[in-house]
GROMACS .gro file of C-alpha atoms in nm:
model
  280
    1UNK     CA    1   1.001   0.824   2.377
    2UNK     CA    2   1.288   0.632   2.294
    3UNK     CA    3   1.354   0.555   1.895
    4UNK     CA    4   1.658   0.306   1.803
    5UNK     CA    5   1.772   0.363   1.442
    6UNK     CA    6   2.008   0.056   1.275
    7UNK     CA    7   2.147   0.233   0.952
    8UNK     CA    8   2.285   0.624   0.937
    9UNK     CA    9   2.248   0.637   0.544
   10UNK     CA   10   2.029   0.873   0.374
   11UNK     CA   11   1.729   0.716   0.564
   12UNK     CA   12   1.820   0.627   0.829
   13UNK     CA   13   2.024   0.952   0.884
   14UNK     CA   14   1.755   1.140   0.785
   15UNK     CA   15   1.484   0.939   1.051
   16UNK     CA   16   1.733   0.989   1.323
   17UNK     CA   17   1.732   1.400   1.265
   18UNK     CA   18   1.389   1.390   1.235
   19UNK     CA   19   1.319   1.225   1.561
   20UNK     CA   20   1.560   1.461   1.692
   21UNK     CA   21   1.391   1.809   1.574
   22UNK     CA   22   1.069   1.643   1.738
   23UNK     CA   23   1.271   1.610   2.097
   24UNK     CA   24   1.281   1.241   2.115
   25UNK     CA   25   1.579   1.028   2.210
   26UNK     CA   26   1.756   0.895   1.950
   27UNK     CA   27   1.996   0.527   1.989
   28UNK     CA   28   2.120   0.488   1.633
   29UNK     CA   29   2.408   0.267   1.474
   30UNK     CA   30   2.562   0.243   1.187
   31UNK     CA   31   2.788  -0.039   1.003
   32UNK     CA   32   3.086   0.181   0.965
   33UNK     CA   33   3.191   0.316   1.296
   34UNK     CA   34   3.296   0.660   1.213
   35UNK     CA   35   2.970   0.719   1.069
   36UNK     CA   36   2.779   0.613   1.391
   37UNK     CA   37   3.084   0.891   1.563
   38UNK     CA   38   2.977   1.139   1.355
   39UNK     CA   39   2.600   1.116   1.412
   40UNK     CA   40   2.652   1.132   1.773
   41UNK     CA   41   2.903   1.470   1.738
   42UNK     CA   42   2.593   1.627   1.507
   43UNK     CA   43   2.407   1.554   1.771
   44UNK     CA   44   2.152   1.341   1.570
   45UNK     CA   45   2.176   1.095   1.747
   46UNK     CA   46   2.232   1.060   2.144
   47UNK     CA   47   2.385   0.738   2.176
   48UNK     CA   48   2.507   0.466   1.972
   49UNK     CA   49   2.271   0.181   1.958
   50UNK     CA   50   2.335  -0.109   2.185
   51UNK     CA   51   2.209  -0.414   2.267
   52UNK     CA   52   2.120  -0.286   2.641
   53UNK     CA   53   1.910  -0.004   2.500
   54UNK     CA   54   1.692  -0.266   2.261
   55UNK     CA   55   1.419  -0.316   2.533
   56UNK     CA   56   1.437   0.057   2.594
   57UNK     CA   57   1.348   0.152   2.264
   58UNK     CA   58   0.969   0.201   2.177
   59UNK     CA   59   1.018   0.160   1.784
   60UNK     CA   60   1.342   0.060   1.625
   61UNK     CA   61   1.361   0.148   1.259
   62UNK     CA   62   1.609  -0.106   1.033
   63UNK     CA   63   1.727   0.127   0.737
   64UNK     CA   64   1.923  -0.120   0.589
   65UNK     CA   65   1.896  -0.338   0.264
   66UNK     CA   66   1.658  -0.634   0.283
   67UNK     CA   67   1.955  -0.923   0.356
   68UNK     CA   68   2.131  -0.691   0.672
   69UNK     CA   69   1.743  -0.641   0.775
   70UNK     CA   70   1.648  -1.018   0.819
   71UNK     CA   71   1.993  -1.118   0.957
   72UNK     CA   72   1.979  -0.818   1.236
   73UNK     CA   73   1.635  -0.921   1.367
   74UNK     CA   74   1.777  -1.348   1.367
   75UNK     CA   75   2.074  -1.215   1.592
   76UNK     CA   76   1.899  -0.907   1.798
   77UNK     CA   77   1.509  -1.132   1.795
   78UNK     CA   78   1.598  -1.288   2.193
   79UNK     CA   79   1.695  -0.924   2.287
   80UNK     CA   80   1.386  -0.807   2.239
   81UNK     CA   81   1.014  -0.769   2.424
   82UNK     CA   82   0.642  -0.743   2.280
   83UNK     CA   83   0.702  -0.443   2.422
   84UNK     CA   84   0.933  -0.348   2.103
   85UNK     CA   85   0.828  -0.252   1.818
   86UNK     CA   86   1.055  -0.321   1.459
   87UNK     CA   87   0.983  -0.151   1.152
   88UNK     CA   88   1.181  -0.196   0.833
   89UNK     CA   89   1.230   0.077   0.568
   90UNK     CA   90   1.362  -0.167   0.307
   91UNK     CA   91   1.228  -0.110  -0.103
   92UNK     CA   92   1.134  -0.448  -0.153
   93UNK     CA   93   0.841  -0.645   0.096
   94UNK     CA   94   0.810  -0.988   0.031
   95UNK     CA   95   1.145  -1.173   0.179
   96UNK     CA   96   1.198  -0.921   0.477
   97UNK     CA   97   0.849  -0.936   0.576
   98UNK     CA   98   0.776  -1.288   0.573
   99UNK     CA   99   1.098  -1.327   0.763
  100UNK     CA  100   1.026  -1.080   1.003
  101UNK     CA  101   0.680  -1.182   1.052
  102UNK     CA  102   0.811  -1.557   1.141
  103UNK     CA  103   1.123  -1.414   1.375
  104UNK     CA  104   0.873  -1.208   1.557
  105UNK     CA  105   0.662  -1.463   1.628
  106UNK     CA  106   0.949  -1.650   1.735
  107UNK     CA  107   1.075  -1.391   1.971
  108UNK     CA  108   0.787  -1.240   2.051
  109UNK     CA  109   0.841  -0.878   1.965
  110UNK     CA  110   0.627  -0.645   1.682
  111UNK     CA  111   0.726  -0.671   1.360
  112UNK     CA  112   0.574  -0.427   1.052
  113UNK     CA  113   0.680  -0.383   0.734
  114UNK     CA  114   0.737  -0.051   0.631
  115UNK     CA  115   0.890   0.208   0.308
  116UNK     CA  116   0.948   0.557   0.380
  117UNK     CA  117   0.800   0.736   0.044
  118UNK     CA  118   1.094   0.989  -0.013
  119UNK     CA  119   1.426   0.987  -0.119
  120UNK     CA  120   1.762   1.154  -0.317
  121UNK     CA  121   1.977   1.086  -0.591
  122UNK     CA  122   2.262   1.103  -0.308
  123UNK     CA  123   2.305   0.839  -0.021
  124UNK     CA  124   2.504   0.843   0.257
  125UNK     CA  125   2.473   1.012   0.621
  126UNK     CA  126   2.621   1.401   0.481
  127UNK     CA  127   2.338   1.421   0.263
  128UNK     CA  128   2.072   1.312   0.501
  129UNK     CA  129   1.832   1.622   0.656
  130UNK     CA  130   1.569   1.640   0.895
  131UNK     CA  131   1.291   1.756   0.642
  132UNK     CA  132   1.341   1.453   0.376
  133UNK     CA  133   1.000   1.322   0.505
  134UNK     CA  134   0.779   1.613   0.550
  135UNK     CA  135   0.455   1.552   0.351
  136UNK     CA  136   0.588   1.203   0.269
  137UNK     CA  137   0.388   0.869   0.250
  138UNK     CA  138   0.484   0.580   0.478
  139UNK     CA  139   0.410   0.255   0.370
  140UNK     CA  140   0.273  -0.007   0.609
  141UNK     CA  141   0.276  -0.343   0.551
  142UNK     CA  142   0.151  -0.549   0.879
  143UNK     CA  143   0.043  -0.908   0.941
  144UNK     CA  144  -0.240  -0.828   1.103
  145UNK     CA  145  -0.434  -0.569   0.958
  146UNK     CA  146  -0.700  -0.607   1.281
  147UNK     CA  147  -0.459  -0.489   1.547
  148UNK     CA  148  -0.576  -0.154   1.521
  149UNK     CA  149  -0.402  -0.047   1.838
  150UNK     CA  150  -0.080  -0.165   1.725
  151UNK     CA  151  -0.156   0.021   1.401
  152UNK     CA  152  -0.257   0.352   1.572
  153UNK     CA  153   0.035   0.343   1.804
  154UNK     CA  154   0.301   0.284   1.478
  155UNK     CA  155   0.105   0.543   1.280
  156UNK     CA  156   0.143   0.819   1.583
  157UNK     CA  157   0.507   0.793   1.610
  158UNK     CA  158   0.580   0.810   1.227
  159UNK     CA  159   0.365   1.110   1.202
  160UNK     CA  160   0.683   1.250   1.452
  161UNK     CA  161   0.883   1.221   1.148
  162UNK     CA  162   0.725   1.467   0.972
  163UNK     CA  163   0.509   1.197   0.721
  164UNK     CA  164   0.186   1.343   0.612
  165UNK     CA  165   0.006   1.015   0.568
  166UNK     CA  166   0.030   0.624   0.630
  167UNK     CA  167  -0.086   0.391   0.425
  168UNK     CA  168  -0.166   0.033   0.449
  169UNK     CA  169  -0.112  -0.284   0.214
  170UNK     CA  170   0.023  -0.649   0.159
  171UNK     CA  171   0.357  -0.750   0.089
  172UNK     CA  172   0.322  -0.887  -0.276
  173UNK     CA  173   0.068  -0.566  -0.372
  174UNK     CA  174   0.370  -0.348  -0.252
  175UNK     CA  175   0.618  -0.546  -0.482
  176UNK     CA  176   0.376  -0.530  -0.748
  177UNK     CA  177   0.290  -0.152  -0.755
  178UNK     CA  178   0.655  -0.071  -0.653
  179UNK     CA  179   0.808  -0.242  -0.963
  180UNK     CA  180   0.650   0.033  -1.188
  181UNK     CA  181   0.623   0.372  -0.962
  182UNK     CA  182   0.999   0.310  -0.797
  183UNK     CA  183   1.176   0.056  -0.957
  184UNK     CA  184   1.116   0.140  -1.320
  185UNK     CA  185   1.217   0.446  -1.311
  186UNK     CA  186   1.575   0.417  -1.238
  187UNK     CA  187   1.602   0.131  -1.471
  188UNK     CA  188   1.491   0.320  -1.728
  189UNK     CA  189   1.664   0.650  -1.599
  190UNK     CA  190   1.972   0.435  -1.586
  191UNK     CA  191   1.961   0.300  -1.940
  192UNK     CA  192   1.888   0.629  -2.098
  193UNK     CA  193   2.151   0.753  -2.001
  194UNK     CA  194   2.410   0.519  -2.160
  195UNK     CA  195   2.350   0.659  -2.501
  196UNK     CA  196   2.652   0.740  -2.738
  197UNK     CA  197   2.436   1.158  -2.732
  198UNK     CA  198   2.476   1.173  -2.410
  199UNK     CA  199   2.844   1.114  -2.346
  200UNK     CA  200   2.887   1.310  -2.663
  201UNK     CA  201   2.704   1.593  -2.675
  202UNK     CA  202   2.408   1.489  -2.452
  203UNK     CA  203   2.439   1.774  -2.190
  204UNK     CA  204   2.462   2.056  -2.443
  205UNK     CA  205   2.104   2.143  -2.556
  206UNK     CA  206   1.893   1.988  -2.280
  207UNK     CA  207   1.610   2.153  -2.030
  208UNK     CA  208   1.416   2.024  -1.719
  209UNK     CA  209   1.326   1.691  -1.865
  210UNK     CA  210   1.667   1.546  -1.940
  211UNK     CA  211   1.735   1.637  -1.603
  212UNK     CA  212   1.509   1.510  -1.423
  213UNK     CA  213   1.455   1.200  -1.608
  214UNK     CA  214   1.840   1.078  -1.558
  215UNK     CA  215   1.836   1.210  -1.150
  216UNK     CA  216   1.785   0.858  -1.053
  217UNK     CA  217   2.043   0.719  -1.308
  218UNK     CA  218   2.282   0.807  -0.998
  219UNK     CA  219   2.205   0.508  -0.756
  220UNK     CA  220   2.334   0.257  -0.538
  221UNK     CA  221   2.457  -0.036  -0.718
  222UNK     CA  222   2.483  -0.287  -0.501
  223UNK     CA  223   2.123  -0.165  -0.290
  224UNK     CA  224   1.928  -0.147  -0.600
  225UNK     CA  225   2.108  -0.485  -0.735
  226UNK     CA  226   1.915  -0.637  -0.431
  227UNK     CA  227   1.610  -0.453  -0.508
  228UNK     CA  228   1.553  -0.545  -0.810
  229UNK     CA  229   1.642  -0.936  -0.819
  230UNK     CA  230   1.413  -0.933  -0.468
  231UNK     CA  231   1.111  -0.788  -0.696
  232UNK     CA  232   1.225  -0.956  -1.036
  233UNK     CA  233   0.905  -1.104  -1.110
  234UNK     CA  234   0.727  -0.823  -1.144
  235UNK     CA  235   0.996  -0.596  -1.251
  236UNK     CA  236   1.059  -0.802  -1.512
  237UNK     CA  237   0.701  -0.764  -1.696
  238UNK     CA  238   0.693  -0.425  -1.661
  239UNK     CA  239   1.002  -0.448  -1.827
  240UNK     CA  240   0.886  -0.623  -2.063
  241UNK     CA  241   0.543  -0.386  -2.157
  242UNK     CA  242   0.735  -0.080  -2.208
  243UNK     CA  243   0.953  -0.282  -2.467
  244UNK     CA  244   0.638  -0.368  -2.623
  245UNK     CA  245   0.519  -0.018  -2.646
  246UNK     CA  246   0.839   0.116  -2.744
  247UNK     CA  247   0.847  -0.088  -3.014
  248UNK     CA  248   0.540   0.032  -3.151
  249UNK     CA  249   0.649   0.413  -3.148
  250UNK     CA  250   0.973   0.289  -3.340
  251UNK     CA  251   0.768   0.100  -3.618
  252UNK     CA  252   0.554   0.404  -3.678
  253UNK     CA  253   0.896   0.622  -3.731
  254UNK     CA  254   1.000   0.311  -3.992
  255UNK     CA  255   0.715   0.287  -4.153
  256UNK     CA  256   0.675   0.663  -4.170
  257UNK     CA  257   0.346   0.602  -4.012
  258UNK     CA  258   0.273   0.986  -3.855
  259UNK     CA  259  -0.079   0.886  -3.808
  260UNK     CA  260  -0.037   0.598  -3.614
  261UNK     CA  261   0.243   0.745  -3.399
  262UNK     CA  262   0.020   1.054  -3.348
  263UNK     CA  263  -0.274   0.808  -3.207
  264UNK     CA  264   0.025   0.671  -2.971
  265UNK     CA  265   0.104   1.052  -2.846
  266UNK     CA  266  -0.248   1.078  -2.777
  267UNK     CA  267  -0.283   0.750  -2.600
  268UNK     CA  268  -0.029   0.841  -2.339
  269UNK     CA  269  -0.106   1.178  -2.302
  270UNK     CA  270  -0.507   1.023  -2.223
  271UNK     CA  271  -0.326   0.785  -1.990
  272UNK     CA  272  -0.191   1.049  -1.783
  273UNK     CA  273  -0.472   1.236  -1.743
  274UNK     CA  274  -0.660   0.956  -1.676
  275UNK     CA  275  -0.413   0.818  -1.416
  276UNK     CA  276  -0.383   1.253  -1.267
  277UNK     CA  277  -0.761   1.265  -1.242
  278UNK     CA  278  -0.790   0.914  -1.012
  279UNK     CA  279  -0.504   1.045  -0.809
  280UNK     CA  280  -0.701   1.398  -0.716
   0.00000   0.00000   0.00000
């Protein structure tokens, strides 16, 4: 099998070694040059992507942001067959799937939706490694939910990767649960960590949950910039809720209110067991 990989970041880099450990052959391609170079003297890839290997390639995986994505299938779409398969690994599905169901149509190739479930506070092609998707979820997002051999035949050659499980939903129900398991969490990482304590003296007296709540404060600017203004709607009110509830746990500290901030504590705390126990 033949897998074409455009983008040798930290997913796409980390697809392409993946395929590799599995003994497929691996086209891949990458903006800067040097990068795609140095894939192909790591031997993670085995040739730079081209536009005569296209046809040849039996899924071709875009691991680039959401814009590249949709421009790369207008100018590739006539180089392509229904024989081809494209799957994006973008964190945002609404604008790159209905634009890649319409060019797909157009061109007649396969077009999915996808996000690979797994990920690091470092980017870039030197941190990628072939086991950043074992046990990992891959998200599906097709326009035809009743092509079951299409589905089957995608699912197969993501298991490769080393993904436990695929999953299945829409475009807007990605966006929407997205904004608050993904999203959220490094805007909220990343605003934490702009407090006066922690340039001061933040790093001084701190344990596993200071670290690991500002990991994702280290991101991609100008990727999650995208992201986020993609998914803004619903990003936005989720936002907006944890104001809300914020603001109740800092009127019970002003009003010196321990009761009421002690039924708070015990409201999240039933939350999260409630939300543990659905996911078992």
């Amino acid at each position: 099998m033949k897998i074409g990989i455009v983008g040798l970041g930290l997913i796409g880099g980390s697809l392409a070694k993946a395929y590799k450990r599995s003994g497929e052959t691996v086209y891949g391609i990458d903006k800067d040059h040097l990068i795609t170079e140095l894939a192909i003297m790591a031997n993670s890839i085995d040739q730079e992507l081209t536009k005569d290997h296209l046809k040849e390639c039996t899924l071709i995986f875009l691991a680039i942001p959401p814009k590249q994505a949709v421009r790369w299938m207008e100018e590739n779409g006539s180089n392509l067959t229904v024989n081809n398969i494209v799957v994006d690994c973008c964190g945002t599905k609404r604008r790159v799937c209905e634009a890649g169901f319409r060019i797909s149509k157009k061109y007649g190739f396969e077009y999915l939706g996808g996000h690979p479930m797994a990920g690091l506070q470092f980017g870039g092609f030197k941190n990628s490694k072939e086991t950043l998707f074992d046990g990992a979820l891959f998200v599906i997002v097709p326009s035809n939910p009743n092509n079951l051999n299409l589905l089957q035949k995608v699912k197969e050659v993501i298991l490769l990767a080393g993904f436990s499980k695929v999953s299945y939903t829409t475009a807007d129900g990605h966006d929407r649960i997205i904004a608050f398991t993904s999203q959220m969490a490094h805007v909220v990482s990343n605003a934490f960590i702009k407090s006066e304590t922690a340039k001061e003296e933040g790093t001084k007296i701190s344990a596993g949950s200071y670290r690991d709540f500002t990991r994702v404060a280290y991101l991609d600017a100008d990727m999650w910039t995208e992201l986020f203004m993609d998914n803004k709607d619903y990003l936005k009110k989720e936002i907006d809720t944890l104001c809300d509830e914020l603001k109740k746990y800092s009127k019970a500290l002003e009003e010196n209110d321990a009761d009421r901030l002690h039924q708070l504590l015990e409201e999240g705390k039933e939350r999260k067991m409630e939300v543990d126990h659905r996911c078992d």
